[in-house]
Short mmCIF file of C-alpha atoms in Angstrom, two decimals:
data_model
loop_
_atom_site.label_atom_id
_atom_site.label_comp_id
_atom_site.label_asym_id
_atom_site.label_seq_id
_atom_site.Cartn_x
_atom_site.Cartn_y
_atom_site.Cartn_z
CA MET R 1 -46.82 26.60 15.05
CA ILE R 2 -46.95 23.24 16.92
CA ALA R 3 -46.41 21.34 13.66
CA SER R 4 -43.41 23.49 12.80
CA SER R 5 -41.77 22.87 16.22
CA ALA R 6 -42.37 19.10 15.96
CA ALA R 7 -40.74 19.07 12.51
CA SER R 8 -37.70 20.96 13.78
CA LEU R 9 -37.36 18.54 16.72
CA LEU R 10 -37.67 15.56 14.36
CA ARG R 11 -34.90 16.92 12.11
CA ALA R 12 -32.65 17.46 15.15
CA VAL R 13 -33.25 13.89 16.33
CA VAL R 14 -32.50 12.53 12.83
CA ALA R 15 -29.27 14.56 12.70
CA VAL R 16 -28.13 13.24 16.08
CA VAL R 17 -28.93 9.64 15.08
CA PHE R 18 -26.98 10.15 11.83
CA ILE R 19 -23.93 11.52 13.63
CA LEU R 20 -23.97 8.72 16.19
CA SER R 21 -24.21 6.16 13.38
CA ILE R 22 -21.18 7.69 11.57
CA LEU R 23 -19.24 7.79 14.90
CA ARG R 24 -20.09 4.15 15.56
CA PHE R 25 -19.01 3.21 12.11
CA VAL R 26 -15.68 5.01 12.52
CA LEU R 27 -15.08 3.37 15.89
CA SER R 28 -15.94 0.03 14.38
CA LEU R 29 -13.40 0.63 11.68
CA LYS R 30 -10.74 1.45 14.31
CA SER R 31 -11.65 -1.64 16.28
CA LEU R 32 -11.57 -3.71 13.14
CA SER R 33 -8.19 -2.23 12.18
CA TYR R 34 -6.85 -3.04 15.63
CA LEU R 35 -8.12 -6.60 15.47
CA LEU R 36 -6.71 -7.08 11.99
CA GLY R 37 -3.37 -5.73 13.17
CA ARG R 38 -3.34 -8.20 16.08
CA LEU R 39 -4.27 -10.98 13.69
CA TRP R 40 -1.52 -9.95 11.27
CA ARG R 41 1.10 -9.93 14.01
CA TRP R 42 -0.08 -13.32 15.28
CA GLY R 43 0.20 -14.79 11.80
CA GLU R 44 3.59 -13.12 11.30
CA GLU R 45 4.89 -14.58 14.51
CA ARG R 46 3.76 -18.05 13.44
CA THR R 47 5.12 -17.81 9.89
CA GLN R 48 8.29 -15.73 10.32
CA ALA R 49 11.51 -17.14 11.76
CA TYR R 50 12.41 -15.21 14.93
CA GLN R 51 15.57 -15.35 16.93
CA SER R 52 15.89 -14.65 20.65
CA PHE R 53 18.94 -13.35 22.57
CA ASN R 54 19.19 -13.73 26.34
CA VAL R 55 20.75 -10.97 28.36
CA PRO R 56 21.31 -12.48 31.83
CA ARG R 57 21.71 -10.22 34.84
CA TYR R 58 24.71 -12.12 36.24
CA GLY R 59 27.53 -13.94 34.49
CA GLU R 60 30.11 -16.36 35.78
CA GLY R 61 31.17 -15.71 39.35
CA LEU R 62 27.95 -13.71 39.93
CA GLN R 63 29.51 -10.72 38.20
CA GLU R 64 26.79 -8.25 37.07
CA ASN R 65 26.34 -8.03 33.31
CA PRO R 66 26.76 -4.35 32.31
CA LEU R 67 24.62 -4.89 29.22
CA TYR R 68 21.74 -6.08 31.41
CA ARG R 69 21.88 -2.92 33.56
CA LYS R 70 21.89 -0.67 30.49
CA ALA R 71 19.16 -2.62 28.65
CA ALA R 72 16.94 -2.59 31.79
CA ALA R 73 17.40 1.19 32.14
CA TYR R 74 16.63 1.77 28.44
CA VAL R 75 13.55 -0.50 28.30
CA ALA R 76 12.16 1.01 31.53
CA ALA R 77 12.37 4.49 29.95
CA LEU R 78 10.42 3.53 26.81
CA PRO R 79 6.93 5.10 26.59
CA ALA R 80 5.57 1.62 25.97
CA ALA R 81 6.62 0.58 29.48
CA GLU R 82 4.38 3.15 31.12
CA ASP R 83 1.54 2.58 28.64
CA SER R 84 1.55 -1.16 29.38
CA ASP R 85 -1.30 -2.78 31.27
CA HIS R 86 1.00 -3.74 34.15
CA THR R 87 4.37 -2.27 35.09
CA ASN R 88 6.34 -2.15 38.34
CA LEU R 89 7.06 1.37 39.68
CA PHE R 90 9.90 2.23 42.03
CA SER R 91 11.21 5.44 43.62
CA SER R 92 14.62 6.42 42.22
CA GLY R 93 15.88 7.36 45.72
CA VAL R 94 18.11 10.09 44.23
CA ARG R 95 15.67 13.00 43.79
CA PRO R 96 12.25 13.52 45.38
CA ASN R 97 9.15 12.72 43.32
CA GLU R 98 11.17 10.79 40.76
CA PHE R 99 10.03 7.32 39.75
CA SER R 100 11.26 4.64 37.42
CA ALA R 101 9.44 1.76 35.75
CA GLN R 102 10.61 -1.82 35.69
CA LEU R 103 9.26 -4.71 33.69
CA ALA R 104 7.05 -7.20 35.43
CA ALA R 105 7.54 -10.94 34.93
CA GLY R 106 6.53 -11.95 31.44
CA GLN R 107 5.81 -8.37 30.34
CA VAL R 108 6.56 -7.71 26.67
CA ILE R 109 7.67 -4.26 25.48
CA ASN R 110 7.95 -3.54 21.76
CA ASP R 111 10.45 -1.13 20.21
CA PHE R 112 11.32 -0.10 16.66
CA PHE R 113 14.74 0.51 15.16
CA LEU R 114 15.76 1.06 11.52
CA GLY R 115 12.26 -0.03 10.42
CA ALA R 116 12.44 -3.32 12.31
CA ARG R 117 10.31 -4.31 15.25
CA VAL R 118 12.05 -5.81 18.28
CA SER R 119 10.64 -6.91 21.61
CA TRP R 120 11.94 -7.18 25.17
CA THR R 121 10.60 -9.68 27.73
CA PHE R 122 11.64 -10.09 31.34
CA PHE R 123 11.87 -13.58 32.79
CA PRO R 124 12.62 -13.80 36.51
CA GLY R 125 15.02 -16.47 37.67
CA ALA R 126 15.42 -18.41 40.89
CA GLY R 127 18.42 -16.83 42.55
CA ASP R 128 20.18 -15.75 39.34
CA GLY R 129 18.43 -12.41 39.00
CA GLY R 130 16.54 -13.38 35.83
CA CYS R 131 17.25 -12.18 32.31
CA LEU R 132 15.94 -9.96 29.57
CA VAL R 133 15.14 -11.61 26.21
CA LEU R 134 15.59 -9.60 23.02
CA ARG R 135 13.55 -10.98 20.09
CA LEU R 136 13.73 -9.91 16.46
CA ARG R 137 13.21 -11.43 12.99
CA ARG R 138 16.07 -13.62 11.87
CA GLN R 139 16.37 -11.73 8.57
CA ASP R 140 17.00 -8.48 10.52
CA ARG R 141 19.71 -9.92 12.71
CA TYR R 142 22.77 -8.76 10.80
CA ARG R 143 21.30 -5.38 9.81
CA VAL R 144 19.82 -4.39 13.18
CA LEU R 145 21.31 -6.28 16.11
CA ARG R 146 24.69 -4.61 16.65
CA PRO R 147 23.62 -1.06 15.79
CA TYR R 148 20.59 -1.47 18.03
CA LEU R 149 22.61 -2.66 21.03
CA GLN R 150 25.05 0.25 20.55
CA TYR R 151 22.10 2.63 20.46
CA VAL R 152 20.67 1.06 23.64
CA GLU R 153 24.03 1.44 25.45
CA ASN R 154 24.40 5.10 24.46
CA ALA R 155 20.78 5.94 25.41
CA ALA R 156 21.14 4.13 28.75
CA GLU R 157 24.29 6.11 29.60
CA GLU R 158 22.39 9.37 29.08
CA ILE R 159 19.53 8.08 31.25
CA GLU R 160 21.89 6.99 34.01
CA ASN R 161 23.69 10.31 33.96
CA ARG R 162 20.45 12.19 34.43
CA ARG R 163 19.52 10.01 37.42
CA LYS R 164 23.02 9.83 38.86
CA GLU R 165 23.66 10.82 42.46
CA ILE R 166 26.67 13.11 42.32
CA ARG R 167 29.34 12.23 44.89
CA MET R 168 32.06 14.47 46.33
CA TYR R 169 35.31 12.81 47.29
CA THR R 170 37.95 14.07 49.75
CA ILE R 171 41.13 12.53 51.09
CA ALA R 172 41.03 10.93 54.56
CA ALA R 173 43.92 8.80 55.84
CA GLY R 174 45.37 8.58 52.38
CA LYS R 175 42.18 7.21 50.81
CA TRP R 176 39.25 8.75 49.01
CA ARG R 177 36.08 9.10 51.07
CA SER R 178 32.78 10.28 49.56
CA VAL R 179 29.58 11.97 50.52
CA GLN R 180 26.59 13.02 48.50
CA MET R 181 27.17 16.40 46.86
CA THR R 182 24.29 18.66 47.87
CA HIS R 183 25.72 21.98 46.66
CA PRO R 184 22.77 23.66 44.88
CA ALA R 185 24.80 25.72 42.36
CA THR R 186 23.84 25.36 38.71
CA MET R 187 24.97 27.02 35.48
CA GLU R 188 21.79 29.10 35.61
CA THR R 189 22.36 30.45 39.14
CA VAL R 190 26.12 31.31 39.06
CA ALA R 191 26.82 35.01 38.64
CA MET R 192 28.75 35.26 35.36
CA GLU R 193 28.44 37.05 32.03
CA GLN R 194 26.00 35.08 29.90
CA GLU R 195 28.33 35.02 26.90
CA ILE R 196 31.15 33.46 28.94
CA LYS R 197 28.76 31.02 30.55
CA ASN R 198 27.46 29.90 27.13
CA ARG R 199 30.99 29.40 25.84
CA VAL R 200 31.90 27.26 28.84
CA LYS R 201 28.74 25.16 28.47
CA SER R 202 29.44 24.69 24.77
CA ASP R 203 32.99 23.62 25.50
CA LEU R 204 31.81 21.08 28.13
CA GLU R 205 29.19 19.67 25.78
CA SER R 206 31.81 19.29 23.00
CA PHE R 207 34.03 17.46 25.44
CA LEU R 208 31.23 15.05 26.43
CA LYS R 209 30.75 14.05 22.78
CA GLY R 210 34.46 14.05 21.89
CA ARG R 211 35.63 10.48 22.58
CA ALA R 212 35.99 9.54 18.91
CA TYR R 213 37.54 12.95 18.09
CA TYR R 214 40.21 12.69 20.78
CA THR R 215 40.94 9.07 19.81
CA ARG R 216 41.39 10.03 16.18
CA LEU R 217 43.86 12.77 17.21
CA GLY R 218 45.75 10.36 19.46
CA ARG R 219 45.17 12.58 22.51
CA VAL R 220 44.05 11.71 26.02
CA TRP R 221 40.32 12.42 26.40
CA LYS R 222 40.46 15.00 29.15
CA ARG R 223 39.97 18.76 29.56
CA SER R 224 41.60 21.15 31.96
CA TYR R 225 40.46 24.56 33.29
CA LEU R 226 42.14 27.37 35.24
CA LEU R 227 39.77 29.51 37.30
CA HIS R 228 41.62 32.55 38.51
CA GLY R 229 40.50 35.59 40.48
CA PRO R 230 40.29 37.06 43.99
CA PRO R 231 38.74 35.04 46.83
CA GLY R 232 34.96 35.13 47.11
CA THR R 233 34.33 35.53 43.38
CA GLY R 234 32.49 32.23 42.97
CA LYS R 235 35.19 29.84 41.68
CA SER R 236 34.21 26.95 44.00
CA SER R 237 30.50 27.43 43.26
CA PHE R 238 31.26 27.38 39.57
CA VAL R 239 33.08 24.02 39.95
CA ALA R 240 29.98 22.58 41.70
CA ALA R 241 27.84 23.93 38.82
CA MET R 242 30.20 22.22 36.34
CA ALA R 243 29.82 18.89 38.19
CA ARG R 244 26.06 19.18 38.14
CA PHE R 245 25.99 20.19 34.47
CA LEU R 246 28.15 17.21 33.49
CA SER R 247 26.67 14.84 36.08
CA TYR R 248 30.25 14.05 37.08
CA ASP R 249 31.53 13.10 40.50
CA LEU R 250 33.85 15.65 42.14
CA TYR R 251 37.27 14.76 43.63
CA ASP R 252 38.75 17.51 45.82
CA LEU R 253 42.47 16.84 45.65
CA ASP R 254 44.28 18.67 48.47
CA LEU R 255 47.92 18.69 47.42
CA SER R 256 49.05 19.74 50.89
CA VAL R 257 48.23 16.28 52.24
CA VAL R 258 49.92 14.42 49.37
CA SER R 259 53.35 13.22 50.50
CA ASP R 260 55.06 12.55 47.16
CA SER R 261 54.56 11.87 43.46
CA ALA R 262 53.92 8.16 44.09
CA ASP R 263 51.14 9.05 46.47
CA LEU R 264 49.69 11.45 43.91
CA ARG R 265 49.71 8.76 41.20
CA SER R 266 48.01 6.30 43.54
CA LEU R 267 45.25 8.75 44.33
CA LEU R 268 44.80 9.54 40.65
CA LEU R 269 44.44 5.85 39.76
CA ASP R 270 41.67 5.57 42.35
CA THR R 271 39.54 8.18 40.67
CA THR R 272 36.77 7.03 38.35
CA PRO R 273 35.98 8.06 34.77
CA ARG R 274 33.33 10.77 34.28
CA SER R 275 34.64 12.86 37.15
CA ILE R 276 36.07 16.28 37.92
CA ILE R 277 39.41 16.51 39.72
CA LEU R 278 39.63 19.80 41.62
CA ILE R 279 42.92 21.31 42.80
CA GLU R 280 42.37 24.59 44.66
CA ASP R 281 44.87 27.39 45.44
CA LEU R 282 47.43 26.37 42.87
CA ASP R 283 49.34 29.61 43.39
CA ARG R 284 49.72 29.02 47.13
CA TYR R 285 50.94 25.47 46.54
CA ILE R 286 53.66 26.69 44.14
CA ALA R 287 54.61 29.61 46.42
CA ALA R 288 54.95 27.20 49.37
CA GLY R 289 57.56 25.19 47.48
CA GLY R 290 55.37 22.28 46.49
CA ASP R 291 56.46 19.50 44.16
CA VAL R 292 55.94 21.39 40.90
CA SER R 293 57.65 18.72 38.78
CA GLY R 294 55.37 16.01 40.09
CA MET R 295 52.38 18.23 39.57
CA LEU R 296 53.36 18.94 35.96
CA ASN R 297 53.65 15.24 35.23
CA PHE R 298 50.25 14.80 36.83
CA MET R 299 48.84 17.42 34.43
CA ASP R 300 50.20 16.23 31.09
CA GLY R 301 52.89 13.58 31.58
CA ILE R 302 52.68 10.02 30.32
CA PHE R 303 50.84 9.08 33.50
CA SER R 304 48.03 11.49 32.66
CA CYS R 305 46.69 8.87 30.18
CA CYS R 306 45.17 7.23 33.25
CA THR R 307 42.81 10.20 33.55
CA GLU R 308 40.69 9.63 30.47
CA GLU R 309 37.15 10.99 30.48
CA ARG R 310 37.98 13.40 33.27
CA VAL R 311 37.91 17.19 33.68
CA MET R 312 40.71 18.79 35.71
CA VAL R 313 39.99 22.16 37.33
CA PHE R 314 42.67 24.32 39.01
CA THR R 315 41.90 27.47 40.93
CA ALA R 316 44.17 30.40 41.82
CA SER R 317 43.65 33.59 43.77
CA VAL R 318 45.97 35.55 41.52
CA SER R 319 45.90 36.51 37.86
CA LYS R 320 47.11 33.83 35.44
CA ASP R 321 49.99 36.23 34.52
CA LYS R 322 51.35 35.73 38.05
CA LEU R 323 51.68 31.97 37.51
CA ASP R 324 54.65 30.25 35.92
CA SER R 325 54.12 30.00 32.15
CA ALA R 326 55.29 26.38 32.32
CA VAL R 327 52.17 25.66 34.33
CA THR R 328 49.65 27.62 32.22
CA ARG R 329 50.88 26.66 28.77
CA PRO R 330 48.48 24.96 26.28
CA GLY R 331 48.18 21.23 26.88
CA ARG R 332 48.32 21.64 30.64
CA LEU R 333 45.60 24.21 31.16
CA ASP R 334 43.31 24.36 28.13
CA VAL R 335 40.76 27.01 29.18
CA HIS R 336 41.43 30.07 31.37
CA ILE R 337 38.45 31.75 33.03
CA ASN R 338 38.82 35.00 34.94
CA PHE R 339 36.58 35.62 37.97
CA PRO R 340 36.65 39.35 38.66
CA LEU R 341 35.14 41.19 41.55
CA CYS R 342 31.45 42.01 41.17
CA ASP R 343 30.22 44.51 38.62
CA PHE R 344 26.66 45.82 38.04
CA THR R 345 25.82 43.05 35.58
CA ALA R 346 26.86 40.35 38.06
CA PHE R 347 25.03 42.23 40.83
CA LYS R 348 21.76 42.04 38.89
CA THR R 349 22.19 38.27 38.51
CA LEU R 350 22.77 37.98 42.27
CA ALA R 351 19.78 40.15 43.08
CA SER R 352 17.60 38.00 40.86
CA SER R 353 18.79 34.80 42.53
CA TYR R 354 18.85 36.01 46.15
CA LEU R 355 15.98 38.52 46.21
CA GLY R 356 13.90 37.66 43.15
CA LEU R 357 14.41 41.17 41.74
CA LYS R 358 14.44 41.99 38.06
CA ASP R 359 14.51 45.77 38.56
CA HIS R 360 14.28 48.25 41.44
CA LYS R 361 14.19 52.01 41.88
CA LEU R 362 17.52 51.84 43.74
CA TYR R 363 19.31 50.17 40.86
CA PRO R 364 20.64 53.49 39.46
CA GLN R 365 22.35 54.24 42.79
CA VAL R 366 23.87 50.74 42.86
CA GLU R 367 25.14 51.16 39.29
CA GLU R 368 26.61 54.56 40.24
CA GLY R 369 28.40 52.92 43.17
CA PHE R 370 30.08 50.44 40.85
CA GLN R 371 31.04 53.21 38.43
CA THR R 372 33.00 54.98 41.17
CA GLY R 373 35.46 52.14 41.26
CA ALA R 374 34.07 50.38 44.34
CA LYS R 375 34.87 46.71 44.49
CA LEU R 376 32.94 44.00 46.33
CA SER R 377 33.14 40.26 45.84
CA PRO R 378 29.98 38.26 44.93
CA ALA R 379 30.36 36.49 48.30
CA GLU R 380 30.17 39.81 50.20
CA ILE R 381 27.11 40.95 48.24
CA GLY R 382 25.50 37.54 48.69
CA GLU R 383 25.92 37.74 52.47
CA ILE R 384 24.33 41.20 52.54
CA MET R 385 21.32 39.91 50.55
CA ILE R 386 20.91 36.83 52.74
CA ALA R 387 20.93 38.97 55.92
CA ASN R 388 18.27 41.31 54.43
CA ARG R 389 16.29 38.86 52.29
CA GLY R 390 13.05 39.88 54.01
CA SER R 391 13.35 43.46 52.69
CA PRO R 392 14.82 43.92 49.15
CA SER R 393 14.96 47.70 49.65
CA ARG R 394 16.96 47.35 52.89
CA ALA R 395 19.28 44.87 51.13
CA LEU R 396 19.95 47.30 48.27
CA LYS R 397 20.56 50.18 50.66
CA SER R 398 23.05 48.01 52.54
CA VAL R 399 24.84 47.18 49.25
CA ILE R 400 24.96 50.90 48.40
CA ASN R 401 26.52 51.69 51.78
CA ALA R 402 29.05 48.93 51.37
CA LEU R 403 29.96 50.28 47.92
CA GLN R 404 30.43 53.78 49.36
CA ARG R 405 32.71 52.44 52.09
CA SER R 406 34.69 50.44 49.51
CA ALA R 407 35.14 53.54 47.33
CA SER R 408 36.25 55.63 50.30
CA PHE R 409 38.60 52.90 51.45
CA ASN R 410 40.15 52.57 47.97
CA GLU R 411 40.68 56.33 47.75
CA ALA R 412 42.27 56.45 51.18
CA GLU R 413 44.47 53.54 50.25
CA LYS R 414 45.78 55.31 47.15
CA THR R 415 46.50 58.49 49.07
CA LEU R 416 48.25 56.77 51.98
CA VAL R 417 50.25 54.40 49.72
CA THR R 418 51.48 57.43 47.75
CA ASN R 419 52.51 59.31 50.93
CA TYR R 420 54.03 56.28 52.55
CA SER R 421 56.03 55.24 49.48
CA SER R 422 57.35 58.73 48.81
CA GLY R 423 58.34 59.22 52.44
CA SER R 424 56.49 62.55 52.69
CA ARG R 425 54.12 61.21 55.33
CA ARG R 426 54.67 58.01 57.31
CA LEU R 427 51.98 57.00 59.75
CA SER R 428 52.21 54.43 62.51
CA GLU R 429 49.42 51.93 62.99
CA SER R 430 48.10 53.78 66.05
CA GLU R 431 48.12 57.08 64.16
CA LEU R 432 46.25 55.46 61.30
CA ILE R 433 43.59 54.07 63.69
CA ASP R 434 43.19 57.54 65.24
CA CYS R 435 42.35 58.84 61.76
CA THR R 436 38.98 57.08 61.93
CA THR R 437 37.54 59.97 63.95
CA GLY R 438 40.01 62.74 63.24
CA ARG R 439 40.18 65.33 60.51
CA MET R 440 42.97 63.49 58.70
CA GLY R 441 40.83 60.33 58.37
CA LEU R 442 37.83 62.25 57.13
CA GLY R 443 39.96 64.13 54.65
CA LEU R 444 41.22 60.85 53.26
CA GLY R 445 37.65 59.56 52.80
CA LEU R 446 37.58 57.36 55.93
CA GLY R 447 34.17 57.72 57.53
CA LYS R 448 33.42 57.60 61.25
CA ASP R 449 31.98 54.10 60.77
CA THR R 450 35.28 52.73 59.45
CA THR R 451 36.30 49.86 61.70
CA VAL R 452 39.64 49.32 63.38
CA ARG R 453 39.91 46.04 61.56
CA GLU R 454 39.63 47.79 58.18
CA ILE R 455 42.30 50.27 59.19
CA ARG R 456 44.68 47.59 60.35
CA LYS R 457 44.10 45.73 57.12
CA LEU R 458 44.92 48.91 55.18
CA TYR R 459 48.07 49.49 57.24
CA GLY R 460 49.30 45.98 56.59
CA LEU R 461 48.55 46.34 52.91
CA ILE R 462 50.52 49.58 52.71
CA LYS R 463 53.56 48.00 54.35
CA LEU R 464 53.41 45.01 52.05
CA ARG R 465 53.13 47.11 48.91
CA SER R 466 55.80 49.53 50.01
CA GLY R 467 58.25 46.74 50.79
CA SER R 468 57.41 44.95 47.56
CA ARG R 469 58.09 48.07 45.43
CA ARG R 470 61.48 48.51 47.08
CA GLU R 471 62.32 44.90 46.10
CA GLY R 472 60.73 45.21 42.65
CA THR R 473 58.09 42.47 43.29
CA MET R 474 54.56 42.21 44.54
CA PRO R 475 53.55 39.45 47.01
CA ALA R 476 51.07 36.93 45.69
CA GLU R 477 48.66 37.72 48.57
CA VAL R 478 48.51 41.37 47.49
CA ALA R 479 48.29 40.63 43.79
CA GLY R 480 45.33 38.38 44.50
CA ASN R 481 43.36 41.47 45.60
CA ALA R 482 43.71 43.17 42.25
CA PRO R 483 41.54 41.37 39.62
CA ASP R 484 42.19 41.47 35.88
CA ALA R 485 40.41 44.13 33.91
CA GLY R 486 37.82 42.85 31.55
CA GLY R 487 37.65 39.21 32.62
CA GLY R 488 36.53 36.39 30.45
CA VAL R 489 37.59 33.05 29.01
CA ASP R 490 40.93 32.37 27.47
CA GLU R 491 40.89 29.07 25.58
CA ARG R 492 44.19 27.31 24.90
CA ARG R 493 43.41 24.79 22.25
#
């Protein structure tokens, strides 16, 4: 028995020694391969003719060399930079916990392009900012150099866009003033039908890659959007999400403070490429007698060629059908996006964002409330959820109550508008307020919790609509409260 155990132990020891020997042999081969590779590269560097290209940080007049900035950003993002034995690390200063690498003095980083090996080396200078040195074999110069530099520039632009601090510009004393844009909206958090959202994202991505396409067509490289719908439906948040998706700066152009067309052109010239130019409340500007001619030239006139690589976004609180066709025609407003009042699908998106809910036992009651024709804006629902974020059930009950009040209010509005317009029953404002607690108010669907403010709003709405029908028109302010049915994106290519 003892002899058998000793033999088993001896076989185990021999097996371990054999495995270790094989492992040592393999590691020796790897070490040998590494040493041979180093030796080969050393011999290649001594026997091959190499050419070096300096990329200084500053040129004449201490002007920064754009190629240096892009090359430094590209090289710092290479995996070889972080894998190097020594690399300088810096905080980006734009987003928390984000760091960037920079080459140390004399550090060499290798890269490969089209089968050729190139290397970058940083040499610090005394007061001139130093330079990067690009080194490659002389025989690869004509085949690799220009395509490689173009590749470096394109890759650096993508890197800079991802790290870019988005700025928001407003007009102050006739000049643009900027602050950091901290609006948290993203394409993922905005309440919108997923199909429409995907189409918009695809359109924006196509625009980003479309410089050569627009140039071939002889068209200005810009894109314009019309966001139309009632107030509180998320148009402004969607613009912020577009800016974050594109990594574009945002210029909020308030036409009411622009004195004339010359002032408008001056402000437009001061905007930078890769930016969004936002003009809100287009319908109100036109209704107030604004300079429509100057605005149209701003949108697609010869001067619009100064707005290359920009996205123009116009918002309106009325349906696009209420706007002048000369404004909304293709070429001026390419894509039309309707922002309707909230439906059950949009409500679920809001509940997921605000309350972290995917489903709830009260969802059927909420859906029933929307099916009765009740209308609430995403902003109204969002405020309810914020106020009750500690209790999702209480938040949903508050939404259900708001939907019930909205349905009752809409029904009362229809009844009173019919009576008022036909002349069969005309109520004064005081009589209408008395209806909140009387039998007449309850019969019209107005509950006892209906506020005086809501009644006065209804009374003013009835007077506006009645007067508009007698004149055959509907005021823009009233039309803005009636969203389009269906909603969606209308692309004008």
